Amino acid sequence: MYATLALEGGSVGHIAKHSNGNSDIGPWQISTYWLLKWSAELKDNGFSQEILRDNGCANAWVAAWRIAAETTRHGDWDGLGRYHSGTFDLKRKYQQKLRKILVATGYGDYRLRTSFSPVDAINLANKNIERTN
């Protein structure tokens, strides 16, 4: 989760609009494309676009729910790539970026270590934001 947060680079209240009409919402950049596909499940659990934009915990919950669903369905590494896109090239690029973050934070073997804290994730996310500004 920390690596995906660092890669996504969003923040509470943030919406990134794309030329294709979709937007990415909040810290984990939940795509409005997927919100339409999951709308019934999200509404049943009290989530709206506004809540996902303005509530970091809700945004993290939905990101974790989707990552868990994708990794259960497709396996760990493929599922993590599919969090971003099911398209092979886009998924592959996302996996390569994610791998760099994992290696840089000491997760190169893809196992979690207890010394990686939320502060580390925030620092990585801030560096990501600085690079894009």
mmCIF file of N, CA and C in Angstrom, residues 2-9 77 80-81 84 89-105 107-108 110 124 128 131-132:
data_model
loop_
_atom_site.group_PDB
_atom_site.id
_atom_site.type_symbol
_atom_site.label_atom_id
_atom_site.label_comp_id
_atom_site.label_asym_id
_atom_site.label_seq_id
_atom_site.Cartn_x
_atom_site.Cartn_y
_atom_site.Cartn_z
ATOM 1 N N TYR A 2 1.960 1.221 0.801
ATOM 2 C CA TYR A 2 2.814 2.408 0.845
ATOM 3 C C TYR A 2 3.444 2.696 -0.511
ATOM 4 N N ALA A 3 3.871 1.656 -1.187
ATOM 5 C CA ALA A 3 4.503 1.855 -2.493
ATOM 6 C C ALA A 3 3.508 2.384 -3.514
ATOM 7 N N THR A 4 2.275 1.874 -3.481
ATOM 8 C CA THR A 4 1.277 2.392 -4.430
ATOM 9 C C THR A 4 0.941 3.839 -4.107
ATOM 10 N N LEU A 5 0.899 4.187 -2.820
ATOM 11 C CA LEU A 5 0.656 5.588 -2.444
ATOM 12 C C LEU A 5 1.774 6.477 -2.977
ATOM 13 N N ALA A 6 3.015 6.044 -2.786
ATOM 14 C CA ALA A 6 4.146 6.826 -3.276
ATOM 15 C C ALA A 6 4.100 6.982 -4.791
ATOM 16 N N LEU A 7 3.716 5.935 -5.487
ATOM 17 C CA LEU A 7 3.654 5.980 -6.950
ATOM 18 C C LEU A 7 2.483 6.822 -7.438
ATOM 19 N N GLU A 8 1.333 6.662 -6.837
ATOM 20 C CA GLU A 8 0.154 7.405 -7.280
ATOM 21 C C GLU A 8 0.328 8.904 -7.049
ATOM 22 N N GLY A 9 0.900 9.278 -5.912
ATOM 23 C CA GLY A 9 1.267 10.673 -5.680
ATOM 24 C C GLY A 9 0.110 11.641 -5.495
ATOM 25 N N TRP A 77 1.867 -9.865 -8.239
ATOM 26 C CA TRP A 77 2.515 -8.880 -9.103
ATOM 27 C C TRP A 77 1.589 -8.419 -10.228
ATOM 28 N N LEU A 80 -1.114 -6.162 -8.727
ATOM 29 C CA LEU A 80 -0.642 -4.802 -8.436
ATOM 30 C C LEU A 80 -0.594 -3.959 -9.707
ATOM 31 N N GLY A 81 -0.148 -4.543 -10.797
ATOM 32 C CA GLY A 81 -0.141 -3.821 -12.075
ATOM 33 C C GLY A 81 -1.536 -3.490 -12.542
ATOM 34 N N HIS A 84 -3.522 -0.344 -11.613
ATOM 35 C CA HIS A 84 -3.383 0.820 -12.493
ATOM 36 C C HIS A 84 -4.115 0.620 -13.821
ATOM 37 N N ASP A 89 0.759 -2.919 -21.741
ATOM 38 C CA ASP A 89 1.854 -1.945 -21.726
ATOM 39 C C ASP A 89 1.755 -1.004 -20.520
ATOM 40 N N LEU A 90 0.555 -0.523 -20.231
ATOM 41 C CA LEU A 90 0.382 0.389 -19.095
ATOM 42 C C LEU A 90 0.617 -0.332 -17.774
ATOM 43 N N LYS A 91 0.144 -1.554 -17.687
ATOM 44 C CA LYS A 91 0.360 -2.364 -16.490
ATOM 45 C C LYS A 91 1.855 -2.591 -16.281
ATOM 46 N N ARG A 92 2.552 -2.922 -17.344
ATOM 47 C CA ARG A 92 3.986 -3.212 -17.283
ATOM 48 C C ARG A 92 4.777 -1.986 -16.828
ATOM 49 N N LYS A 93 4.457 -0.816 -17.377
ATOM 50 C CA LYS A 93 5.144 0.420 -16.978
ATOM 51 C C LYS A 93 4.908 0.713 -15.496
ATOM 52 N N TYR A 94 3.674 0.502 -15.047
ATOM 53 C CA TYR A 94 3.331 0.720 -13.641
ATOM 54 C C TYR A 94 4.133 -0.244 -12.758
ATOM 55 N N GLN A 95 4.218 -1.494 -13.159
ATOM 56 C CA GLN A 95 4.982 -2.484 -12.390
ATOM 57 C C GLN A 95 6.457 -2.092 -12.307
ATOM 58 N N GLN A 96 7.019 -1.573 -13.398
ATOM 59 C CA GLN A 96 8.421 -1.153 -13.392
ATOM 60 C C GLN A 96 8.644 0.003 -12.425
ATOM 61 N N LYS A 97 7.727 0.957 -12.419
ATOM 62 C CA LYS A 97 7.830 2.087 -11.486
ATOM 63 C C LYS A 97 7.657 1.616 -10.048
ATOM 64 N N LEU A 98 6.728 0.721 -9.841
ATOM 65 C CA LEU A 98 6.483 0.176 -8.510
ATOM 66 C C LEU A 98 7.705 -0.599 -8.015
ATOM 67 N N ARG A 99 8.316 -1.357 -8.898
ATOM 68 C CA ARG A 99 9.522 -2.121 -8.549
ATOM 69 C C ARG A 99 10.634 -1.171 -8.083
ATOM 70 N N LYS A 100 10.820 -0.035 -8.765
ATOM 71 C CA LYS A 100 11.849 0.929 -8.365
ATOM 72 C C LYS A 100 11.590 1.454 -6.959
ATOM 73 N N ILE A 101 10.343 1.731 -6.647
ATOM 74 C CA ILE A 101 9.999 2.204 -5.303
ATOM 75 C C ILE A 101 10.260 1.115 -4.273
ATOM 76 N N LEU A 102 9.878 -0.107 -4.594
ATOM 77 C CA LEU A 102 10.097 -1.216 -3.664
ATOM 78 C C LEU A 102 11.585 -1.428 -3.395
ATOM 79 N N VAL A 103 12.400 -1.360 -4.430
ATOM 80 C CA VAL A 103 13.844 -1.528 -4.259
ATOM 81 C C VAL A 103 14.414 -0.353 -3.461
ATOM 82 N N ALA A 104 13.988 0.865 -3.774
ATOM 83 C CA ALA A 104 14.504 2.046 -3.087
ATOM 84 C C ALA A 104 14.154 2.047 -1.602
ATOM 85 N N THR A 105 13.065 1.423 -1.232
ATOM 86 C CA THR A 105 12.637 1.400 0.171
ATOM 87 C C THR A 105 13.041 0.116 0.880
ATOM 88 N N TYR A 107 12.376 -3.006 -0.195
ATOM 89 C CA TYR A 107 11.451 -4.102 -0.449
ATOM 90 C C TYR A 107 11.781 -4.818 -1.757
ATOM 91 N N GLY A 108 13.003 -4.794 -2.163
ATOM 92 C CA GLY A 108 13.384 -5.361 -3.444
ATOM 93 C C GLY A 108 12.992 -6.821 -3.605
ATOM 94 N N TYR A 110 10.247 -7.903 -2.383
ATOM 95 C CA TYR A 110 8.787 -7.808 -2.326
ATOM 96 C C TYR A 110 8.178 -8.319 -1.027
ATOM 97 N N LEU A 124 8.122 9.690 0.418
ATOM 98 C CA LEU A 124 8.194 9.252 -0.975
ATOM 99 C C LEU A 124 7.133 9.925 -1.822
ATOM 100 N N ASN A 128 7.575 12.458 -5.061
ATOM 101 C CA ASN A 128 6.876 12.217 -6.313
ATOM 102 C C ASN A 128 6.143 13.485 -6.754
ATOM 103 N N ARG A 131 8.559 16.148 -8.043
ATOM 104 C CA ARG A 131 9.042 15.853 -9.401
ATOM 105 C C ARG A 131 8.035 16.262 -10.461
ATOM 106 N N THR A 132 6.734 16.205 -10.121
ATOM 107 C CA THR A 132 5.715 16.512 -11.132
ATOM 108 C C THR A 132 5.376 17.994 -11.179
#
